mmCIF file of C-alpha atoms and ligand atoms in Angstrom:
data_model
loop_
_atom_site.group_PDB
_atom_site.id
_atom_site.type_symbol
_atom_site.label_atom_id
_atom_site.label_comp_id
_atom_site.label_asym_id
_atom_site.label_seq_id
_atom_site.Cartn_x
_atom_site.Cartn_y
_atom_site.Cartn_z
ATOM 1 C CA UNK A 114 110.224 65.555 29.731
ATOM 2 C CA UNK A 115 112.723 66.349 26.464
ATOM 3 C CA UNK A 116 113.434 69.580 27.959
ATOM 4 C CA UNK A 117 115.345 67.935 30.863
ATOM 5 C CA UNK A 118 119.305 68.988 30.656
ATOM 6 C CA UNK A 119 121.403 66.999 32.945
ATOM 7 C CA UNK A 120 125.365 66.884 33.379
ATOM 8 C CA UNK A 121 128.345 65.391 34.519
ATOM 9 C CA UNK A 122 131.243 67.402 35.733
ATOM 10 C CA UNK A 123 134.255 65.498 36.451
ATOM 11 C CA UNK A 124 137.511 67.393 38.061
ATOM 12 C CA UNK A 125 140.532 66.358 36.095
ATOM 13 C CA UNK A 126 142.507 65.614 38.680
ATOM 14 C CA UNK A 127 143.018 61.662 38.890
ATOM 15 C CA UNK A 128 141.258 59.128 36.886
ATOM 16 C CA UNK A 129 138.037 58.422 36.825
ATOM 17 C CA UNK A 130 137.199 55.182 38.815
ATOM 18 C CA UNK A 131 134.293 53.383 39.911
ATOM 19 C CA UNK A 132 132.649 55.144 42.236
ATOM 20 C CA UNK A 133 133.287 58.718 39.735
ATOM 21 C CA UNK A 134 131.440 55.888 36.867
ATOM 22 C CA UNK A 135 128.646 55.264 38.549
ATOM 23 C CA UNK A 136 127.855 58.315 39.407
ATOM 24 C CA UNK A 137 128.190 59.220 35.685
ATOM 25 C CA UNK A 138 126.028 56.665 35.189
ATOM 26 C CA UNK A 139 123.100 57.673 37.063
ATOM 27 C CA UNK A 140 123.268 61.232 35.967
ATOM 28 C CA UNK A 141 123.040 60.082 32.733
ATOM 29 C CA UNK A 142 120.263 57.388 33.076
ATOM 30 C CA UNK A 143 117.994 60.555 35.049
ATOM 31 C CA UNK A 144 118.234 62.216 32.067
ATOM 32 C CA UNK A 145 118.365 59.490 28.921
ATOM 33 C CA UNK A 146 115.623 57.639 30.574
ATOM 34 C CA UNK A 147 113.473 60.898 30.154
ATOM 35 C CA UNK A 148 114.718 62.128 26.789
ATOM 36 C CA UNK A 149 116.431 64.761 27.885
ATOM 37 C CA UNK A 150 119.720 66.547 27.148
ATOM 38 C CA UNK A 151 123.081 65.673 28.983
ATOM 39 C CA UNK A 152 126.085 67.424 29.006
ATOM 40 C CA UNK A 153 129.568 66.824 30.234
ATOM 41 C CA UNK A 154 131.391 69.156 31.391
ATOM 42 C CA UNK A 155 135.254 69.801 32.368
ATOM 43 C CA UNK A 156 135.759 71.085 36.068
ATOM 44 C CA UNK A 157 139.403 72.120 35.794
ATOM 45 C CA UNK A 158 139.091 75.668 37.931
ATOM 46 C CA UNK A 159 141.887 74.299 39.946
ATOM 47 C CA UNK A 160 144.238 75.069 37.226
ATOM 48 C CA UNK A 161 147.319 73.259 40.086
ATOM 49 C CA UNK A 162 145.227 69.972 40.757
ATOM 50 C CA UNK A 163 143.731 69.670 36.915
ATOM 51 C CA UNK A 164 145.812 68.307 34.407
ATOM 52 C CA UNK A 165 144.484 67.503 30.753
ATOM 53 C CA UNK A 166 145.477 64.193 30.236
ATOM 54 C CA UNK A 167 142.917 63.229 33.234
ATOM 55 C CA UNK A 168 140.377 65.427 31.253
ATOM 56 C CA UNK A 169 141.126 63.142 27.853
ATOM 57 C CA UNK A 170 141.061 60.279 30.013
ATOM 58 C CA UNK A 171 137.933 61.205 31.595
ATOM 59 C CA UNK A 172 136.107 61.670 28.370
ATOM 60 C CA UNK A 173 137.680 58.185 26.803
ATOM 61 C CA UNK A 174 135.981 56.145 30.024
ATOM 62 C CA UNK A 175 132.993 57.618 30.043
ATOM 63 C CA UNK A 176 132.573 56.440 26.388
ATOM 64 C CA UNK A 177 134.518 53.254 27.230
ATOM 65 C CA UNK A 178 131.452 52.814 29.698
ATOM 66 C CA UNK A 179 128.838 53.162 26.425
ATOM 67 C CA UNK A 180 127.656 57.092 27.968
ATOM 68 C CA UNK A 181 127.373 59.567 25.612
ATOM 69 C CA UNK A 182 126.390 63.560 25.334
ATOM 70 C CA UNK A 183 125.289 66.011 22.856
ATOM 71 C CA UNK A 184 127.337 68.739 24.084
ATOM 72 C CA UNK A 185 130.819 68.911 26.149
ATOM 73 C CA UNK A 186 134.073 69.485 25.562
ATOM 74 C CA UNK A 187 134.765 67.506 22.377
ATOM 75 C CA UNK A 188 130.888 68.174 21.399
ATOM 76 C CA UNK A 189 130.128 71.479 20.440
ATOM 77 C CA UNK A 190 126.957 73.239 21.249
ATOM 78 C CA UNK A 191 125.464 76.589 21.583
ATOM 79 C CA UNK A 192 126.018 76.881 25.739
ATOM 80 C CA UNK A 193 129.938 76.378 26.259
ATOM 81 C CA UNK A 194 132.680 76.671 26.408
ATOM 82 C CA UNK A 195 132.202 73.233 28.557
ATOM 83 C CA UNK A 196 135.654 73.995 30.386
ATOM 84 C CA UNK A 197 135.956 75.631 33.409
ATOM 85 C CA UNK A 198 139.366 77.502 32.421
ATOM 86 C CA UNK A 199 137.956 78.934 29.370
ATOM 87 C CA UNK A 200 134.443 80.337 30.930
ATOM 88 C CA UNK A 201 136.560 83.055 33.513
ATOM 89 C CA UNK A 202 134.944 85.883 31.815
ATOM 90 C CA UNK A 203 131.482 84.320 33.086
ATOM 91 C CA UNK A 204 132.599 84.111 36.934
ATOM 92 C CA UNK A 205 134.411 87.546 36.309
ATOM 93 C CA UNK A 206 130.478 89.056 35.179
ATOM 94 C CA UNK A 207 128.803 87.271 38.244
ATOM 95 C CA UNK A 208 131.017 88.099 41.018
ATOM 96 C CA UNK A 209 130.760 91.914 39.499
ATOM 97 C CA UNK A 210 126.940 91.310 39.587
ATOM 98 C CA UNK A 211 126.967 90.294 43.040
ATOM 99 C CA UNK A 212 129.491 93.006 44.496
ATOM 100 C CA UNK A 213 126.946 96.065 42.889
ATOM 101 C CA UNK A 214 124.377 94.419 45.406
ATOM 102 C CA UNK A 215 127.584 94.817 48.265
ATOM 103 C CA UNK A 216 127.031 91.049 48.759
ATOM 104 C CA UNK A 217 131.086 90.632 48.216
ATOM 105 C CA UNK A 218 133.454 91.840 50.807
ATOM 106 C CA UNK A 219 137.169 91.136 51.087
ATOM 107 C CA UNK A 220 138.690 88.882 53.268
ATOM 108 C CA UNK A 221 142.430 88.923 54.732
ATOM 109 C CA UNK A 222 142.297 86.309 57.346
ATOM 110 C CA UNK A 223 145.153 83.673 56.303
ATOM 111 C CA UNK A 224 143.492 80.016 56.566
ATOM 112 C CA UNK A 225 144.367 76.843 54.680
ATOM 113 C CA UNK A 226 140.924 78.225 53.170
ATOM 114 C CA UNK A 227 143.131 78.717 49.921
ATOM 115 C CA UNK A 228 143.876 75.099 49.647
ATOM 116 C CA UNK A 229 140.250 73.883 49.856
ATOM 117 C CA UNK A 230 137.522 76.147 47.694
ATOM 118 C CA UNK A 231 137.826 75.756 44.416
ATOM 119 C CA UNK A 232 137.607 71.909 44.089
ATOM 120 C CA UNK A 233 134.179 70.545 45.450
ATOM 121 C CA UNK A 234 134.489 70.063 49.009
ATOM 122 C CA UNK A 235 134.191 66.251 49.900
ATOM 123 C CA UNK A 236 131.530 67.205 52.920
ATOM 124 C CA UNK A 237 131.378 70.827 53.887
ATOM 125 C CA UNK A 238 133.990 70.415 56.530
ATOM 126 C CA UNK A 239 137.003 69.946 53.754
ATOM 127 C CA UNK A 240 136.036 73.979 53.572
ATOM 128 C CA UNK A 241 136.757 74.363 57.132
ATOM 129 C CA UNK A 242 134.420 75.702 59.745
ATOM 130 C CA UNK A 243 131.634 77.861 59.546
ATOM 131 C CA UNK A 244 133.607 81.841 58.903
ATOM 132 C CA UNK A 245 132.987 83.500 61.985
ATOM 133 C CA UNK A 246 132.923 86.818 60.047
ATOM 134 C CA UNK A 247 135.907 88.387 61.074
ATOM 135 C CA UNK A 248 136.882 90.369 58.003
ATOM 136 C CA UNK A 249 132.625 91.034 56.734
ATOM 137 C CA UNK A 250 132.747 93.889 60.606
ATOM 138 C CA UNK A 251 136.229 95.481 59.704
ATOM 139 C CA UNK A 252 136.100 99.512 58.604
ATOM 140 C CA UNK A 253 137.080 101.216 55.654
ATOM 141 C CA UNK A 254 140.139 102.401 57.063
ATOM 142 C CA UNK A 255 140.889 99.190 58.539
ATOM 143 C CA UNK A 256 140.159 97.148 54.863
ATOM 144 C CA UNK A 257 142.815 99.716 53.469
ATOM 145 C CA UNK A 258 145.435 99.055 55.842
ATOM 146 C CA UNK A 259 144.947 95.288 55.402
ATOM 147 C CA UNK A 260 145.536 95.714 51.585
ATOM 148 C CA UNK A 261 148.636 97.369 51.913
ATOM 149 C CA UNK A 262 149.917 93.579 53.168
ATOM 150 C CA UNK A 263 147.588 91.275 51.694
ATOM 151 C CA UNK A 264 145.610 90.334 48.644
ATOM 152 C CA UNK A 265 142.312 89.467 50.102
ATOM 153 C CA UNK A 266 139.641 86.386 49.321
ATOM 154 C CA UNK A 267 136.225 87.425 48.457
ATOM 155 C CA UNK A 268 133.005 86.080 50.047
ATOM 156 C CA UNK A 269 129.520 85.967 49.621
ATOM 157 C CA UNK A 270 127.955 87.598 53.252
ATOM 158 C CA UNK A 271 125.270 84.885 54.347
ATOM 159 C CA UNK A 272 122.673 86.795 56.462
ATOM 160 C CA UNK A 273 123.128 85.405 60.136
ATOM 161 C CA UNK A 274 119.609 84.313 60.532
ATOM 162 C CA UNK A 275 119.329 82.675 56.782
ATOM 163 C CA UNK A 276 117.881 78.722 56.471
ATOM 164 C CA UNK A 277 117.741 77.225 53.425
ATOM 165 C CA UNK A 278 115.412 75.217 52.552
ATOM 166 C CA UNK A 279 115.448 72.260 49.538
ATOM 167 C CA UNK A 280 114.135 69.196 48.791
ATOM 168 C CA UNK A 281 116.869 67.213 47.507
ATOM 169 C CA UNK A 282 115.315 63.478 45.376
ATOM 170 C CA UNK A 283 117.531 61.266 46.586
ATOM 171 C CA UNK A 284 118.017 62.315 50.573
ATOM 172 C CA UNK A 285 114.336 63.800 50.936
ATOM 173 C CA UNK A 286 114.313 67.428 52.607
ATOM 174 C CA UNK A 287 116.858 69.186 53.753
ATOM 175 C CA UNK A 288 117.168 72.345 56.303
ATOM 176 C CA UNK A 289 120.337 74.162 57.255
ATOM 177 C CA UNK A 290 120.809 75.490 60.703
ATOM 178 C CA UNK A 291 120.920 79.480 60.725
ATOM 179 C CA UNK A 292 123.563 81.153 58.816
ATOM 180 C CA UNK A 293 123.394 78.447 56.682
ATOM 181 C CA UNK A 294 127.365 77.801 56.943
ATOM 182 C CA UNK A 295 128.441 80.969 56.996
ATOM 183 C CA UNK A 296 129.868 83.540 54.589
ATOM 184 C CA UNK A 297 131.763 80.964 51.667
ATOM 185 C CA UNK A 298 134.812 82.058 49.587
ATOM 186 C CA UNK A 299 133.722 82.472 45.771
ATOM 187 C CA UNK A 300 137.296 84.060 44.841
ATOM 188 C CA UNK A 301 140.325 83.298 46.783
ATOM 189 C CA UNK A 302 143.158 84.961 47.033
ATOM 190 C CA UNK A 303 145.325 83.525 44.705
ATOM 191 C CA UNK A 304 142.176 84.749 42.075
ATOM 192 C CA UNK A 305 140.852 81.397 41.669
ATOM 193 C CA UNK A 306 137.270 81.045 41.186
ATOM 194 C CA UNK A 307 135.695 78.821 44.018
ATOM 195 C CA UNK A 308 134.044 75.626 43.099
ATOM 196 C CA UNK A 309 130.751 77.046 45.058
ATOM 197 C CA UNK A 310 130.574 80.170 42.040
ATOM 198 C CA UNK A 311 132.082 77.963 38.796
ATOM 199 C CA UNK A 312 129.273 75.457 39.662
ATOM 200 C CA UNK A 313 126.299 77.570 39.857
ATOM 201 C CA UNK A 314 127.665 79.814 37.001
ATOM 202 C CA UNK A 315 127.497 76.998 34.806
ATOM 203 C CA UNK A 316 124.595 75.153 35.759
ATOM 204 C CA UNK A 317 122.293 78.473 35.381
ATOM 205 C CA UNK A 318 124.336 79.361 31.901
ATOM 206 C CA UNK A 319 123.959 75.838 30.620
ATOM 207 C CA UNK A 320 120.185 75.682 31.286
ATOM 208 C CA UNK A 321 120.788 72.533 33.771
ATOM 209 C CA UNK A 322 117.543 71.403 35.008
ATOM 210 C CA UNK A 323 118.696 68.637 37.216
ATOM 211 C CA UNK A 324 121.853 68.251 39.016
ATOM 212 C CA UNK A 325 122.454 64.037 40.328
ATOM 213 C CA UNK A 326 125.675 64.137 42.210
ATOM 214 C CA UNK A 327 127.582 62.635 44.998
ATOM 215 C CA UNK A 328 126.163 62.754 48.471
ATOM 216 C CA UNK A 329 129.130 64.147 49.308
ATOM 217 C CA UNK A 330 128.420 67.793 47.896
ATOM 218 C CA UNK A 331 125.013 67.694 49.768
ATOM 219 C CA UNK A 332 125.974 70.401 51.686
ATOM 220 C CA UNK A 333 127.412 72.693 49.445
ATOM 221 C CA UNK A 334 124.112 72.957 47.638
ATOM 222 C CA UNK A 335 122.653 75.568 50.185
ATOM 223 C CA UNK A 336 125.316 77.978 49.463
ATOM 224 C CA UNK A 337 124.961 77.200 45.656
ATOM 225 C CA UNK A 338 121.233 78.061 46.422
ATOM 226 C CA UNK A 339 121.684 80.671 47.892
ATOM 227 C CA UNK A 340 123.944 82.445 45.011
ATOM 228 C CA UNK A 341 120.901 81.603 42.278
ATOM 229 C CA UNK A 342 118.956 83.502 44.052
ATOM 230 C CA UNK A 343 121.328 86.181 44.518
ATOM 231 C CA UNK A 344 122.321 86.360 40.846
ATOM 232 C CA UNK A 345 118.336 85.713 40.013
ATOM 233 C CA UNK A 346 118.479 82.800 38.424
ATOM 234 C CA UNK A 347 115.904 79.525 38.294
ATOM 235 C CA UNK A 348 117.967 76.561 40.395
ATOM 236 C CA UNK A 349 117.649 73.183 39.106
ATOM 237 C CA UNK A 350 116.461 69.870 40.817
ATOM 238 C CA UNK A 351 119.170 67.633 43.232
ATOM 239 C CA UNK A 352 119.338 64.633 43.256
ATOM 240 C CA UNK A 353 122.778 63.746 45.696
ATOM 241 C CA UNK A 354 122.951 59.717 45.526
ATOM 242 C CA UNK A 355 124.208 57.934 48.842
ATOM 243 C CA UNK A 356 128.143 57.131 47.718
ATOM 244 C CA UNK A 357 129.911 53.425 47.336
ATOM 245 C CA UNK A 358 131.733 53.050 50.130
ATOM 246 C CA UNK A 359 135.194 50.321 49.863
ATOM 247 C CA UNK A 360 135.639 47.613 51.759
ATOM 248 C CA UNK A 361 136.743 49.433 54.764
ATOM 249 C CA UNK A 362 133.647 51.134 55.210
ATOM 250 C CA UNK A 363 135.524 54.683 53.633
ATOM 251 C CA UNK A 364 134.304 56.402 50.816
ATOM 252 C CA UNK A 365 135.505 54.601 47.948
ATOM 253 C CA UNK A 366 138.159 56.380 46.427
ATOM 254 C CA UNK A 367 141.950 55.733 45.066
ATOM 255 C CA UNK A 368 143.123 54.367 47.952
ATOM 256 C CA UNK A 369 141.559 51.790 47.544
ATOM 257 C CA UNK A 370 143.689 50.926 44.421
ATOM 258 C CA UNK A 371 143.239 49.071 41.150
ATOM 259 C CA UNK A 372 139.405 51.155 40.938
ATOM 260 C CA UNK A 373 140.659 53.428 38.057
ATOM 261 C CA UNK A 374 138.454 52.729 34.894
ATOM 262 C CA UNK A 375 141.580 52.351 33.092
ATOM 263 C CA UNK A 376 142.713 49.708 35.251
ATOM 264 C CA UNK A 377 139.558 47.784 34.820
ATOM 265 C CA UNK A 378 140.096 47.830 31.199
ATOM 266 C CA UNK A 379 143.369 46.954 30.806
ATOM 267 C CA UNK A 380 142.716 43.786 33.159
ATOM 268 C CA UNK A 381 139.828 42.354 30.087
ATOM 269 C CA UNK A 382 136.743 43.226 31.481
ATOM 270 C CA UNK A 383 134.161 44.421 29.238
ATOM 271 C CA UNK A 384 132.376 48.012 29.656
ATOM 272 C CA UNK A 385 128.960 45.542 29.488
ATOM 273 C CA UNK A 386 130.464 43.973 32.486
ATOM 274 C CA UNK A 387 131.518 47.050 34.198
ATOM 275 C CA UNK A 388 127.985 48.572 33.880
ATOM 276 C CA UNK A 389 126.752 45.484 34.930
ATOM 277 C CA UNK A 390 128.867 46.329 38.280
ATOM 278 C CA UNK A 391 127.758 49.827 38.503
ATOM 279 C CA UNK A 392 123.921 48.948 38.107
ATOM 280 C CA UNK A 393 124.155 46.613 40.393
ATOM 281 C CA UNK A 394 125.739 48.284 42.770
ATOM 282 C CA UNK A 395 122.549 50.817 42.565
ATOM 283 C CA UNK A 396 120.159 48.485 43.174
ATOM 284 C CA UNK A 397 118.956 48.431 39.296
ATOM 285 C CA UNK A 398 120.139 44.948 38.840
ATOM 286 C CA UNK A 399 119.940 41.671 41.158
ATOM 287 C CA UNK A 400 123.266 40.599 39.902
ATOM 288 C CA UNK A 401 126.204 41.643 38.237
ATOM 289 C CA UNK A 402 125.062 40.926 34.329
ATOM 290 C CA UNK A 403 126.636 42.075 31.206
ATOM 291 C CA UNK A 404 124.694 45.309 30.289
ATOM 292 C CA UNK A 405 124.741 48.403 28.224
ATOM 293 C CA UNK A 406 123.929 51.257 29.949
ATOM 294 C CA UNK A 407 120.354 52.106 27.389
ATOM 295 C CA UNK A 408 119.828 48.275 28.209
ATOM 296 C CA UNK A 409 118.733 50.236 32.356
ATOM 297 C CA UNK A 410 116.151 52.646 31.053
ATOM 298 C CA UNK A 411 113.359 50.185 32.722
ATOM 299 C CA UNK A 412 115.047 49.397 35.657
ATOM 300 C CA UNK A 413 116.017 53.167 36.245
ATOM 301 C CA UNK A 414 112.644 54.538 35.631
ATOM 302 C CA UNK A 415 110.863 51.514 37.678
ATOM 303 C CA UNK A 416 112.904 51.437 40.719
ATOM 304 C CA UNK A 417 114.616 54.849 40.923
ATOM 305 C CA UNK A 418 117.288 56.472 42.367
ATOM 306 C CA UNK A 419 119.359 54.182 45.087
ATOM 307 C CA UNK A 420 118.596 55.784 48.687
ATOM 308 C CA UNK A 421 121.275 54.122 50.886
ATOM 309 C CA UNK A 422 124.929 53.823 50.760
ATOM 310 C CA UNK A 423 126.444 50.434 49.463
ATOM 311 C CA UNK A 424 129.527 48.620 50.734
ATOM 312 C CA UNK A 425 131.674 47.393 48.161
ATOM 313 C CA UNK A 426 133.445 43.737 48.837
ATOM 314 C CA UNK A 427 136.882 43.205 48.502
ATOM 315 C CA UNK A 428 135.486 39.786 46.267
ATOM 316 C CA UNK A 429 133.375 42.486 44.000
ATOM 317 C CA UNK A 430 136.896 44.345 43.468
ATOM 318 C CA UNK A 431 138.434 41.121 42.256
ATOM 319 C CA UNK A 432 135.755 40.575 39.900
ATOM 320 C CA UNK A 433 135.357 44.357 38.773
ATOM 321 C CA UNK A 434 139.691 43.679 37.824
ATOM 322 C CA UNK A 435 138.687 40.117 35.928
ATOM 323 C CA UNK A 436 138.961 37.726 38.580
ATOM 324 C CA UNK A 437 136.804 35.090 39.382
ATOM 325 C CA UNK A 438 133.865 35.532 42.235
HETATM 326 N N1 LIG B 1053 133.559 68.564 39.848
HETATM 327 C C1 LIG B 1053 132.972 68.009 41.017
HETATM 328 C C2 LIG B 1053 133.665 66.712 41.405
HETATM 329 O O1 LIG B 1053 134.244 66.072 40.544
HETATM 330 C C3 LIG B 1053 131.493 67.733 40.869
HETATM 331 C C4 LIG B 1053 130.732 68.970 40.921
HETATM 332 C C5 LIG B 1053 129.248 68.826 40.829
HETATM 333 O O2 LIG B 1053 128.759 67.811 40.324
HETATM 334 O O3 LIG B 1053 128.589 69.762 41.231
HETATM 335 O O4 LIG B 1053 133.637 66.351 42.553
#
C-alpha cells in the first residue's frame, strides 16, 4: 500500500522520552512496513508551552532512534509548512469555512477552558466537561452586550442527538454517547487555534491516511471526526495504541524521571538498545535485543499492533539508563 502517508506530531513542549519514542516508533513501523510515506510534523500551536529547542531536540531523537521521514520540518516537501505556527492561514480558511455553514458561535463563559484546548487533551476530561451550551441559546442582542466585555472562544455546535461512530485498529469500535461531548472550542479566546482544528487541518491538508497515536487522544477523535465531515474532507484510519504505563501504574510520563531520550543517551546506551526496549515493550520482541528499527518490519507486520497497556519496571528503567538487569 505505497500510497499510505502516516505521521508523527510531537508538541515541543518537554523532551521526548520513552513512552513519546515508542509511539514514534509504531507510527512509523505502520507505515515503513507498508511502503508508505511518513511525515513528522511540529505541533507548536501552543506558542506559551512550545519552545524550539524541544522541537530541535525532538527531531535529533527521533533520528538518534534510527526513524526517518521524507517530509517534516527540516525535510521539505510539497504539503507543509510541517509547523503548526506557520500554517495559521490554513486554520484561519477552515474556521471561515465552517462559520458560512453557522456551525461557529461565540462563546463568553470564563472557564480554565483557555488553559486546556490547544494542546491534545491527555483523555477528554483535561478539556473539562461536556459544554452545557450556555453561550450556543444566547440572542443577538444578548451576544452584543457580551462583546462589549469580553473577547469570546469559538465552538463547533455538536447536534444534541449526534453519535459517532469509528472503528479505531488498535481499541476495536468505538461509539460516543449522544452529543458526542458536546460543543468543543476550535479558537479560544486568546485566538489560539485548538488542538481539535490544527489536527484535523493538517491531517486532511497533508493527505494523512492513517493516524497511530496514544490511547490517550482516543476520545478526541470523534470531535476530529466530526469536523472532516463538516469541512468535507476524507478522514484517515486510527489506530490509538494502549500507553506504557511507569512503575506506579500512571501513565508514563516525566515524572517518572531519567525517561528523556536525551538522558538515555547520555548514560551509553545505544539507539539499537533503546529500540530494542521500545519493541519489546510492544510485544514485537521476546526480549530486550539490540535492534534497528527496519530490523521490526516482520515482527510488526506478523504480530501487529500491541492491544493492551504495558507496565514498565522500575529494573527495565535501570537498564533503559545503562544499568545492569
Ligand atoms: N501533538 C500531540 C501530542 O504530542 C499528538 C497529536 C496527534 O497525534 O494527534 O500529544
Amino acid at each position: 500500500m505505497a500510497d499510505m502517508t502516516g505521521r508523527f506530531a510531537p508538541t515541543p513542549s518537554g523532551l521526548m522520552h520513552l513512552g513519546n519514542a515508542r509511539t514514534a516508533l509504531l507510527a512509523w513501523l505502520q507505515i515503513r512496513s507498508r511502503g508508505g510515506s511518513f511525515l513528522l510534523r511540529m505541533e507548536d500551536i501552543d506558542g506559551p508551552r512550545s519552545r524550539a529547542e524541544y522541537a530541535e531536540a525532538a527531531l535529533r531523537d527521533l533520528r538518534w532512534l534510527g526513524l526517518d521521514w521524507d517530509e517534516g520540518p527540516d525535510v521539505s516537501g510539497n504539503r507543509g509548512p510541517y509547523t503548526q505556527s506557520e500554517r495559521l492561514s490554513c486554520y484561519e480558511e477552515a474556521l471561515r469555512r465552517l462559520e458560512s455553514r453557522d456551525l461557529l458561535y461565540p462563546c463568553y463563559c470564563s472557564r480554565a477552558e483557555l488553559a486546556a484546548v490547544a494542546s491534545a487533551p491527555h483523555g477528554l476530561s483535561s478539556e473539562g466537561p461536556a459544554y452545557p451550551g450556555t453561550c450556543r441559546r444566547l440572542s443577538a442582542e444578548e451576544r452584543a452586550e457580551r462583546a462589549l466585555v469580553k473577547q469570546p472562544s469559538l465552538r463547533f455546535a455538536v447536534p444534541e442527538d449526534e453519535i459517532v461512530t469509528f472503528q479505531d485498529d488498535c481499541a476495536g469500535l468505538q461509539t460516543t454517547a449522544p452529543g458526542a461531548g458536546g460543543d468543543f472550542v476550535v479558537r479560544r479566546a486568546d485566538g489560539i487555534f485548538s488542538y481539535q482544528l490544527a489536527v484535523t487541518v493538517d491531517d486532511a491538508l497533508m493527505g494523512v491516511t492513517d493516524v497511530l497515536r496514544g490511547s490517550d487522544l482516543l476520545d478526541s477523535t470523534p470531535r476530529q471526526l466530526l469536523l472532516f465531515e463538516a469541512l468535507g474532507w476524507q478522514p484517515p484510519r486510527y489506530a490509538h495504541v494502549p500507553l506504557l504505563m511507569g512503575p506506579d501504574g500512571k501513565r508514563l510520563a516525566k515524572r517518572h524521571g531519567g525517561i528523556s531520550l536525551a538522558a538515555i543517551r547520555e548514560s551509553g546506551v545505544t539507539p539499537q538498545q533503546a529500540v530494542g526496549l521500545l519493541a519489546n515493550w510492544s510485544g514485537l520482541l521476546d526480549r530486550p535485543e539490540p535492534v534497528k528499527p527496519e530490523e521490526l518490519f516482520e515482527a510488526y507486520r506478523e504480530r501487529g499492533l500491541p492491544r493492551e497497556p504495558v507496565v514498565v519496571l522500575e529494573e527495565e528503567l535501570a537498564v533503559s539508563l545503562g544499568g545492569k538487569p
